[in-house]
Structure formats: C-alpha cells, structure tokens
C-alpha cells in the first residue's frame, strides 16, 4: 500500500475537488497494523455496539468498517472480543467515531483500528443503528463503497480506488 502522504501528493486534484478526503488527526491508533486499506462498509450507531458485532461476525473480505458513533465518549463501541472477531473474519480495519476498550487486547489483533480514545464502559445492546448509510464526521463524508487508506500519517477516504 502506498503511504498516505504519497497518495495525497499524487492526487492533489482529488483533494481539491473533494473526491479524496483526509480525516481529522484526532483519531488514535490501535491494533497491530498501523497501515491498512480497503473498501468501506459504513455503520451509524449511538452508544450501542450490537451492529458492530453483527458486522465483524461476517466475512470482511479485507474491508474497512467505518462506524459513526456520534463522537459519544460515554462508552466503547469496540472491545477485545470484537477485535478478535474482526481479525478472524478478515477485516482490514475499523475506524470508529467513538472510543474502544480493552486496548491491550485490540493491540494484539492483526487489524488496524482508529478511534477517539478509550473508555472502560461497555455499550448498550439494543440493536439500533443503520448499515450502508453516508456518514459525516471528523471533517469528512464517507459513503458505502468508498476506499479507506490509513497509516501513521493519517486516514484518507476516496471515492475511487487509488493506485
């Protein structure tokens, strides 16, 4: 995977027209993979990780699960058990507009995770939320089927796959 800096340099026109977007730099890195990329699957929830579990229990096929948790810091949307499921089911990574918990367990998983930090409180389990919807957080819009590229320098979302 090319570095995000190289992707930005090679795609200045896409940055200018908004088809390549840079996530705000306030997301922390977790998981063994500091670099990951893949097609985006979106999920919108609020303080409920039931559908996060539903997603990571399915085959990820190298996709990146992007979850808008409305930036609530009151509970975590991904923990160690779900991190292990994401790894087992071939998800490249998870980007959360919310915190995680079990950071050491997630750091042991062969996936990449970006989140707003950590919170020891578990989420509700009501099953509320929506898959495959456009999301807007961290200064970007993300649509189902977009492409995500992440490394130590940042997280990019693109309307098209970048070479």
Coordinates of N, CA, C and O in Angstrom, one line a residue:
X1 N 0.8 -1.2 0.0 CA 0.0 0.0 0.0 C 0.9 1.2 0.0 O 1.8 1.3 0.8
X2 N 0.6 2.2 -0.9 CA 1.4 3.4 -0.9 C 1.1 4.2 0.4 O 0.0 4.1 1.0
X3 N 2.0 5.0 0.8 CA 1.9 5.9 2.0 C 0.8 6.9 1.7 O 0.6 7.4 0.6
X4 N 0.1 7.3 2.8 CA -1.0 8.3 2.6 C -0.4 9.6 2.1 O -1.0 10.4 1.3
X5 N 0.9 10.0 2.5 CA 1.5 11.2 2.0 C 1.7 11.1 0.5 O 1.4 12.1 -0.2
X6 N 2.1 10.0 0.0 CA 2.3 9.8 -1.4 C 1.0 9.8 -2.2 O 0.9 10.4 -3.3
X7 N -0.1 9.2 -1.6 CA -1.4 9.3 -2.2 C -1.9 10.7 -2.3 O -2.5 11.1 -3.3
X8 N -1.7 11.5 -1.3 CA -2.1 12.9 -1.3 C -1.3 13.7 -2.4 O -1.9 14.5 -3.1
X9 N 0.0 13.4 -2.4 CA 0.9 14.2 -3.4 C 0.5 13.8 -4.8 O 0.5 14.7 -5.7
X10 N 0.1 12.5 -5.0 CA -0.2 12.1 -6.4 C -1.6 12.4 -6.8 O -2.0 12.3 -8.0
X11 N -2.4 12.9 -5.8 CA -3.9 13.1 -6.1 C -4.3 14.5 -5.6 O -5.4 14.6 -5.1
X12 N -3.5 15.5 -5.9 CA -3.9 16.8 -5.4 C -5.2 17.3 -6.0 O -6.0 18.0 -5.4
X13 N -5.5 16.9 -7.3 CA -6.8 17.3 -7.9 C -8.0 16.7 -7.2 O -9.0 17.4 -7.0
X14 N -7.8 15.5 -6.7 CA -8.9 14.8 -6.0 C -9.1 15.4 -4.6 O -10.2 15.6 -4.1
X15 N -8.0 15.9 -4.0 CA -8.1 16.6 -2.7 C -8.8 17.9 -2.9 O -9.7 18.3 -2.1
X16 N -8.5 18.6 -4.0 CA -9.1 19.9 -4.3 C -10.6 19.7 -4.6 O -11.4 20.6 -4.2
X17 N -11.0 18.7 -5.3 CA -12.4 18.5 -5.7 C -13.2 17.7 -4.7 O -14.4 17.5 -4.8
X18 N -12.6 17.2 -3.6 CA -13.3 16.5 -2.5 C -13.6 15.1 -2.7 O -14.2 14.4 -1.9
X19 N -13.0 14.5 -3.8 CA -13.2 13.1 -4.0 C -12.2 12.3 -3.2 O -12.3 11.0 -3.1
X20 N -11.2 12.9 -2.7 CA -10.2 12.4 -1.7 C -10.2 13.3 -0.5 O -10.1 14.5 -0.6
X21 N -10.5 12.7 0.7 CA -10.7 13.4 1.9 C -9.8 12.9 3.0 O -9.5 11.7 3.1
X22 N -9.4 13.8 3.9 CA -8.5 13.5 5.0 C -9.2 13.6 6.3 O -9.7 14.7 6.6
X23 N -9.2 12.5 7.0 CA -9.9 12.5 8.4 C -9.1 13.4 9.3 O -7.9 13.4 9.3
X24 N -9.8 14.1 10.2 CA -9.2 14.9 11.2 C -8.2 14.1 12.0 O -8.4 12.9 12.2
X25 N -7.1 14.7 12.4 CA -6.0 13.9 13.1 C -6.2 13.6 14.5 O -5.2 13.3 15.2
X26 N -7.4 13.6 15.0 CA -7.6 13.4 16.5 C -8.0 11.9 16.7 O -8.6 11.6 17.8
X27 N -7.7 11.0 15.8 CA -8.1 9.6 16.0 C -6.8 8.9 16.4 O -5.8 9.0 15.8
X28 N -6.9 8.0 17.4 CA -5.7 7.3 18.0 C -5.6 5.9 17.2 O -6.6 5.4 16.8
X29 N -4.4 5.4 17.2 CA -4.1 4.1 16.5 C -4.1 3.0 17.5 O -3.5 3.1 18.6
X30 N -4.7 1.9 17.1 CA -4.7 0.7 17.9 C -4.6 -0.5 16.9 O -4.8 -0.3 15.7
X31 N -4.3 -1.7 17.4 CA -4.1 -2.9 16.6 C -2.7 -3.0 16.1 O -2.0 -2.0 16.1
X32 N -2.4 -4.2 15.7 CA -1.0 -4.5 15.2 C -0.7 -3.8 13.9 O 0.4 -3.4 13.6
X33 N -1.7 -3.5 13.1 CA -1.5 -2.9 11.7 C -1.6 -1.4 11.8 O -2.7 -0.9 11.9
X34 N -0.5 -0.7 11.7 CA -0.6 0.7 11.6 C -0.9 1.2 10.2 O -1.4 2.3 10.1
X35 N -0.8 0.3 9.3 CA -1.1 0.6 7.9 C -2.2 -0.4 7.4 O -2.0 -1.6 7.6
X36 N -3.3 0.1 6.9 CA -4.3 -0.7 6.3 C -5.1 0.0 5.3 O -5.1 1.3 5.2
X37 N -5.8 -0.7 4.4 CA -6.6 -0.2 3.4 C -7.6 -1.1 3.0 O -7.5 -2.4 3.2
X38 N -8.7 -0.6 2.4 CA -9.8 -1.5 1.9 C -11.0 -0.7 1.6 O -11.2 0.5 1.8
X39 N -12.0 -1.4 1.0 CA -13.3 -0.9 0.6 C -14.0 -0.7 1.9 O -13.9 -1.4 2.9
X40 N -14.9 0.4 1.9 CA -15.6 0.8 3.1 C -17.0 0.2 3.2 O -17.7 0.2 2.3
X41 N -17.3 -0.3 4.5 CA -18.6 -0.6 4.9 C -19.0 0.3 6.0 O -18.2 0.5 6.9
X42 N -20.1 1.0 5.9 CA -20.5 2.0 6.9 C -21.5 1.5 7.8 O -22.4 0.7 7.5
X43 N -21.5 2.1 9.0 CA -22.5 1.8 10.1 C -22.7 3.1 10.9 O -21.7 3.7 11.3
X44 N -23.9 3.4 11.2 CA -24.2 4.5 12.1 C -24.9 4.0 13.3 O -26.0 3.3 13.2
X45 N -24.4 4.3 14.5 CA -25.0 3.8 15.8 C -24.8 4.9 16.8 O -24.1 5.9 16.6
X46 N -25.5 4.7 18.0 CA -25.3 5.6 19.1 C -25.2 4.8 20.4 O -26.3 4.3 20.8
X47 N -24.1 4.7 21.0 CA -23.9 4.1 22.3 C -24.4 2.7 22.3 O -24.9 2.2 23.4
X48 N -24.3 2.0 21.2 CA -24.8 0.6 21.0 C -23.9 -0.1 20.0 O -23.9 0.3 18.9
X49 N -23.2 -1.2 20.5 CA -22.3 -1.8 19.5 C -22.9 -3.2 19.0 O -22.1 -4.0 18.4
X50 N -24.2 -3.4 19.2 CA -24.7 -4.7 18.7 C -24.5 -4.9 17.2 O -24.1 -6.0 16.7
X51 N -24.6 -3.8 16.4 CA -24.4 -4.0 14.9 C -22.9 -4.0 14.6 O -22.6 -4.5 13.5
X52 N -22.1 -3.5 15.5 CA -20.6 -3.6 15.2 C -20.3 -5.1 15.3 O -19.6 -5.7 14.5
X53 N -20.9 -5.8 16.3 CA -20.7 -7.2 16.4 C -21.2 -7.9 15.2 O -20.6 -8.8 14.6
X54 N -22.4 -7.6 14.8 CA -23.0 -8.2 13.6 C -22.1 -8.1 12.4 O -21.9 -9.0 11.7
X55 N -21.5 -6.9 12.2 CA -20.6 -6.7 11.1 C -19.3 -7.6 11.2 O -19.0 -8.3 10.3
X56 N -18.6 -7.5 12.3 CA -17.4 -8.2 12.4 C -17.5 -9.7 12.5 O -16.6 -10.5 12.4
X57 N -18.8 -10.2 12.8 CA -19.0 -11.6 12.8 C -19.1 -12.2 11.3 O -19.1 -13.4 11.1
X58 N -19.3 -11.3 10.4 CA -19.4 -11.7 9.0 C -18.0 -11.6 8.3 O -17.1 -10.9 8.8
X59 N -17.9 -12.2 7.1 CA -16.6 -12.1 6.4 C -16.3 -10.7 6.0 O -17.2 -10.1 5.3
X60 N -15.2 -10.2 6.3 CA -14.8 -8.8 6.0 C -14.2 -8.7 4.6 O -14.3 -7.6 4.0
X61 N -13.6 -9.7 4.1 CA -13.0 -9.7 2.7 C -12.1 -8.5 2.6 O -12.0 -7.9 1.5
X62 N -11.3 -8.2 3.6 CA -10.4 -7.1 3.5 C -11.0 -5.7 3.6 O -10.3 -4.7 3.3
X63 N -12.2 -5.6 3.9 CA -12.9 -4.3 4.0 C -12.5 -3.5 5.3 O -12.0 -4.1 6.2
X64 N -12.9 -2.3 5.3 CA -12.7 -1.4 6.5 C -14.1 -1.0 7.0 O -14.9 -0.5 6.2
X65 N -14.4 -1.4 8.2 CA -15.7 -1.0 8.8 C -15.5 0.4 9.4 O -14.7 0.7 10.2
X66 N -16.4 1.3 8.9 CA -16.3 2.7 9.4 C -17.6 3.0 10.2 O -18.7 2.8 9.6
X67 N -17.5 3.3 11.4 CA -18.6 3.4 12.4 C -18.7 4.8 12.9 O -17.8 5.3 13.5
X68 N -19.8 5.5 12.6 CA -20.1 6.8 13.2 C -20.9 6.5 14.5 O -22.0 6.2 14.5
X69 N -20.2 6.7 15.6 CA -20.8 6.6 16.9 C -21.2 8.0 17.5 O -21.3 8.1 18.7
X70 N -21.3 9.0 16.7 CA -21.7 10.3 17.0 C -20.7 11.0 18.0 O -21.1 11.9 18.7
X71 N -19.5 10.5 18.0 CA -18.4 11.0 18.9 C -18.8 11.0 20.4 O -18.2 11.7 21.2
X72 N -19.7 10.1 20.7 CA -20.0 9.9 22.2 C -18.8 9.3 22.8 O -18.3 8.2 22.4
X73 N -18.4 9.8 23.9 CA -17.3 9.3 24.7 C -17.7 8.6 26.0 O -16.9 8.2 26.8
X74 N -19.0 8.3 26.1 CA -19.6 7.7 27.3 C -19.4 6.2 27.3 O -19.6 5.6 28.4
X75 N -19.2 5.6 26.2 CA -19.0 4.1 26.2 C -18.2 3.7 24.9 O -18.1 4.5 24.0
X76 N -17.6 2.5 25.0 CA -16.8 2.0 23.9 C -17.7 1.2 22.9 O -18.7 0.6 23.3
X77 N -17.3 1.3 21.6 CA -18.0 0.5 20.6 C -17.3 -0.7 20.1 O -17.8 -1.5 19.3
X78 N -16.0 -0.8 20.5 CA -15.2 -2.0 20.1 C -14.4 -2.4 21.3 O -13.7 -1.5 21.9
X79 N -14.4 -3.7 21.6 CA -13.6 -4.2 22.7 C -12.7 -5.4 22.1 O -12.7 -5.7 20.9
X80 N -12.0 -6.0 23.0 CA -11.1 -7.1 22.7 C -11.8 -8.3 21.9 O -11.3 -8.8 21.0
X81 N -13.0 -8.7 22.4 CA -13.6 -9.8 21.7 C -14.0 -9.5 20.3 O -13.9 -10.3 19.4
X82 N -14.5 -8.2 20.1 CA -14.9 -7.8 18.7 C -13.6 -7.6 17.9 O -13.7 -7.9 16.7
X83 N -12.6 -7.2 18.5 CA -11.3 -7.0 17.7 C -10.8 -8.4 17.2 O -10.4 -8.5 16.1
X84 N -10.9 -9.4 18.1 CA -10.5 -10.8 17.7 C -11.4 -11.3 16.6 O -11.0 -11.9 15.7
X85 N -12.7 -11.0 16.7 CA -13.7 -11.4 15.6 C -13.3 -10.7 14.3 O -13.3 -11.3 13.2
X86 N -13.0 -9.4 14.3 CA -12.6 -8.7 13.1 C -11.4 -9.3 12.5 O -11.3 -9.4 11.3
X87 N -10.4 -9.6 13.3 CA -9.2 -10.3 12.8 C -9.5 -11.6 12.2 O -9.1 -11.9 11.1
X88 N -10.3 -12.4 12.9 CA -10.6 -13.8 12.4 C -11.4 -13.8 11.1 O -11.2 -14.6 10.3
X89 N -12.2 -12.8 11.0 CA -13.1 -12.7 9.8 C -12.6 -11.8 8.7 O -13.4 -11.4 7.8
X90 N -11.3 -11.5 8.7 CA -10.6 -10.8 7.6 C -11.1 -9.4 7.4 O -11.2 -9.0 6.2
X91 N -11.3 -8.6 8.4 CA -11.5 -7.2 8.3 C -10.1 -6.5 8.3 O -9.3 -6.8 9.1
X92 N -9.9 -5.6 7.4 CA -8.6 -4.9 7.3 C -8.4 -4.0 8.5 O -7.4 -3.8 9.1
X93 N -9.6 -3.3 8.8 CA -9.5 -2.3 9.9 C -10.9 -1.8 10.3 O -11.9 -2.2 9.6
X94 N -10.9 -1.1 11.3 CA -12.1 -0.4 11.8 C -11.8 1.0 12.2 O -10.8 1.3 12.9
X95 N -12.6 2.0 11.7 CA -12.5 3.4 12.0 C -13.7 3.7 12.8 O -14.8 3.6 12.3
X96 N -13.5 4.2 14.0 CA -14.6 4.5 14.9 C -14.7 5.9 15.3 O -13.7 6.5 15.9
X97 N -15.8 6.6 15.1 CA -16.0 7.9 15.7 C -16.6 7.7 17.1 O -17.7 8.1 17.4
X98 N -15.8 7.1 17.9 CA -16.2 6.7 19.3 C -14.9 6.0 19.9 O -14.0 5.8 19.2
X99 N -14.9 5.7 21.2 CA -13.8 5.1 21.8 C -13.9 3.5 21.7 O -14.9 3.0 21.3
X100 N -12.7 2.9 22.0 CA -12.6 1.5 22.2 C -12.4 1.2 23.7 O -12.2 2.1 24.5
X101 N -12.4 -0.1 24.0 CA -12.0 -0.6 25.3 C -11.1 -1.8 25.1 O -11.0 -2.3 24.0
X102 N -10.5 -2.3 26.2 CA -9.6 -3.5 26.0 C -8.5 -3.1 25.0 O -8.1 -3.9 24.2
X103 N -7.9 -2.0 25.2 CA -6.9 -1.5 24.3 C -5.7 -2.5 24.1 O -5.3 -2.7 23.0
X104 N -5.3 -3.1 25.2 CA -4.2 -4.1 25.0 C -4.6 -5.3 24.2 O -3.8 -5.8 23.4
X105 N -5.8 -5.8 24.4 CA -6.3 -6.9 23.6 C -6.4 -6.5 22.1 O -6.1 -7.3 21.2
X106 N -6.9 -5.3 21.8 CA -7.0 -4.9 20.5 C -5.6 -4.7 19.8 O -5.4 -5.1 18.7
X107 N -4.7 -4.2 20.6 CA -3.3 -4.0 20.1 C -2.7 -5.4 19.8 O -1.8 -5.4 19.0
X108 N -3.2 -6.5 20.3 CA -2.7 -7.8 20.0 C -3.3 -8.4 18.7 O -2.9 -9.4 18.2
X109 N -4.3 -7.7 18.2 CA -5.0 -8.2 17.0 C -4.4 -7.7 15.7 O -4.0 -6.6 15.6
X110 N -4.3 -8.6 14.7 CA -3.7 -8.3 13.4 C -4.8 -7.5 12.6 O -5.2 -8.0 11.5
X111 N -5.2 -6.3 13.0 CA -6.0 -5.4 12.3 C -5.5 -4.0 12.6 O -4.7 -3.8 13.4
X112 N -6.1 -3.1 11.9 CA -5.8 -1.7 12.2 C -7.1 -1.0 12.7 O -8.2 -1.3 12.3
X113 N -6.9 -0.2 13.7 CA -8.1 0.5 14.3 C -7.7 1.9 14.6 O -6.6 2.3 15.0
X114 N -8.7 2.8 14.3 CA -8.6 4.2 14.6 C -9.8 4.5 15.4 O -10.9 4.2 15.0
X115 N -9.7 5.2 16.5 CA -10.8 5.6 17.4 C -10.5 6.8 18.2 O -9.3 7.3 18.2
X116 N -11.5 7.4 18.9 CA -11.3 8.6 19.6 C -10.7 8.5 21.0 O -10.7 9.4 21.8
X117 N -10.2 7.3 21.3 CA -9.5 7.0 22.5 C -10.1 5.8 23.2 O -10.6 4.9 22.5
X118 N -10.0 5.7 24.5 CA -10.5 4.6 25.2 C -11.5 5.0 26.3 O -11.5 6.1 26.8
X119 N -12.4 4.0 26.6 CA -13.4 4.2 27.7 C -13.7 2.8 28.2 O -14.0 1.9 27.4
X120 N -13.6 2.6 29.5 CA -13.8 1.3 30.0 C -15.3 0.8 30.1 O -15.6 -0.4 30.3
X121 N -16.2 1.7 29.8 CA -17.7 1.4 29.9 C -18.2 0.7 28.6 O -17.9 1.1 27.5
X122 N -18.9 -0.4 28.8 CA -19.4 -1.1 27.6 C -20.7 -0.4 27.1 O -21.3 0.3 27.9
X123 N -21.0 -0.7 25.9 CA -22.2 0.0 25.3 C -23.5 -0.8 25.6 O -23.5 -1.9 26.1
X124 N -24.6 -0.1 25.2 CA -25.9 -0.8 25.3 C -25.9 -1.9 24.2 O -25.1 -1.9 23.3
X125 N -26.9 -2.7 24.3 CA -27.1 -3.8 23.3 C -28.6 -3.9 22.9 O -29.3 -4.8 23.2
X126 N -29.0 -2.9 22.1 CA -30.4 -2.9 21.7 C -30.6 -3.2 20.2 O -31.7 -3.4 19.8
X127 N -29.5 -3.2 19.5 CA -29.6 -3.5 18.0 C -29.9 -2.3 17.2 O -30.2 -2.4 16.0
X128 N -29.9 -1.1 17.7 CA -30.2 0.1 17.0 C -29.1 0.6 16.1 O -27.9 0.5 16.5
X129 N -29.4 1.0 14.9 CA -28.4 1.6 14.0 C -28.7 1.3 12.6 O -29.7 0.6 12.3
X130 N -27.9 1.8 11.7 CA -28.1 1.6 10.3 C -26.8 1.3 9.5 O -25.8 2.0 9.7
X131 N -26.9 0.2 8.7 CA -25.7 -0.1 7.8 C -25.9 0.6 6.5 O -27.0 1.0 6.1
X132 N -24.7 0.8 5.8 CA -24.7 1.2 4.4 C -25.4 2.6 4.2 O -26.2 2.8 3.3
X133 N -25.1 3.5 5.1 CA -25.6 4.9 5.0 C -24.4 5.9 4.9 O -23.3 5.6 5.4
X134 N -24.5 7.0 4.3 CA -23.5 8.0 4.3 C -23.2 8.5 5.7 O -24.2 8.7 6.5
X135 N -22.0 8.8 6.0 CA -21.6 9.3 7.3 C -20.8 10.6 7.1 O -20.2 10.8 6.1
X136 N -20.9 11.4 8.2 CA -20.2 12.7 8.2 C -19.6 12.9 9.6 O -20.4 13.1 10.5
X137 N -18.3 12.8 9.7 CA -17.6 13.1 11.0 C -16.1 13.3 10.7 O -15.6 13.0 9.6
X138 N -15.4 13.9 11.7 CA -14.0 14.2 11.5 C -13.6 15.0 10.3 O -12.5 14.8 9.8
X139 N -14.6 15.9 9.9 CA -14.3 16.7 8.7 C -14.4 16.0 7.4 O -14.0 16.6 6.3
X140 N -14.9 14.8 7.3 CA -15.1 14.1 6.1 C -16.5 13.5 5.9 O -17.2 13.4 6.9
X141 N -16.8 13.2 4.7 CA -18.0 12.4 4.4 C -17.5 11.1 3.9 O -16.5 11.0 3.3
X142 N -18.2 10.0 4.3 CA -17.8 8.6 4.0 C -19.1 7.9 3.5 O -20.1 8.0 4.2
X143 N -18.9 7.3 2.3 CA -20.1 6.6 1.7 C -19.8 5.1 1.6 O -18.6 4.7 1.5
X144 N -20.8 4.3 1.7 CA -20.5 2.8 1.5 C -19.9 2.7 0.1 O -20.2 3.3 -0.9
X145 N -18.8 1.8 0.1 CA -18.1 1.6 -1.2 C -16.9 2.5 -1.4 O -16.2 2.2 -2.4
X146 N -16.8 3.5 -0.6 CA -15.6 4.4 -0.7 C -14.3 3.5 -0.4 O -14.5 2.3 0.0
X147 N -13.2 4.0 -0.5 CA -11.9 3.4 -0.2 C -11.3 4.1 1.0 O -11.3 5.3 1.0
X148 N -10.7 3.3 1.9 CA -10.0 3.9 3.1 C -8.6 3.5 3.0 O -8.2 2.3 2.7
X149 N -7.7 4.4 3.3 CA -6.2 4.2 3.3 C -5.7 4.8 4.6 O -6.0 6.0 4.9
X150 N -5.1 4.0 5.5 CA -4.6 4.5 6.8 C -3.2 4.1 7.0 O -2.8 3.0 6.7
X151 N -2.4 5.0 7.6 CA -1.1 4.7 8.1 C -0.8 5.7 9.2 O -1.7 6.4 9.7
X152 N 0.5 5.8 9.6 CA 0.8 6.6 10.8 C 0.6 8.1 10.5 O 0.5 8.9 11.4
X153 N 0.6 8.5 9.2 CA 0.4 9.9 8.9 C -1.1 10.3 8.8 O -1.3 11.5 8.8
X154 N -2.0 9.4 8.7 CA -3.4 9.8 8.6 C -4.3 8.8 8.0 O -3.9 7.7 7.7
X155 N -5.5 9.2 7.9 CA -6.6 8.3 7.3 C -7.2 9.1 6.1 O -7.7 10.2 6.3
X156 N -7.3 8.4 5.0 CA -7.9 9.0 3.8 C -9.1 8.2 3.4 O -9.1 7.0 3.5
X157 N -10.1 8.9 2.8 CA -11.2 8.3 2.2 C -11.3 8.8 0.7 O -11.2 10.0 0.5
X158 N -11.5 7.9 -0.2 CA -11.5 8.2 -1.6 C -12.8 7.6 -2.2 O -13.2 6.5 -1.9
X159 N -13.3 8.4 -3.2 CA -14.5 7.9 -3.9 C -14.1 6.7 -4.8 O -15.0 5.9 -5.1
X160 N -12.8 6.6 -5.2 CA -12.3 5.5 -6.1 C -11.1 4.9 -5.5 O -10.4 5.5 -4.7
X161 N -10.8 3.7 -5.9 CA -9.6 3.0 -5.5 C -8.4 3.8 -6.1 O -8.4 4.2 -7.3
X162 N -7.3 4.0 -5.3 CA -6.2 4.8 -5.7 C -5.0 3.8 -5.9 O -4.8 2.8 -5.2
X163 N -4.2 4.0 -7.0 CA -3.1 3.2 -7.3 C -1.9 3.6 -6.5 O -1.7 4.8 -6.2

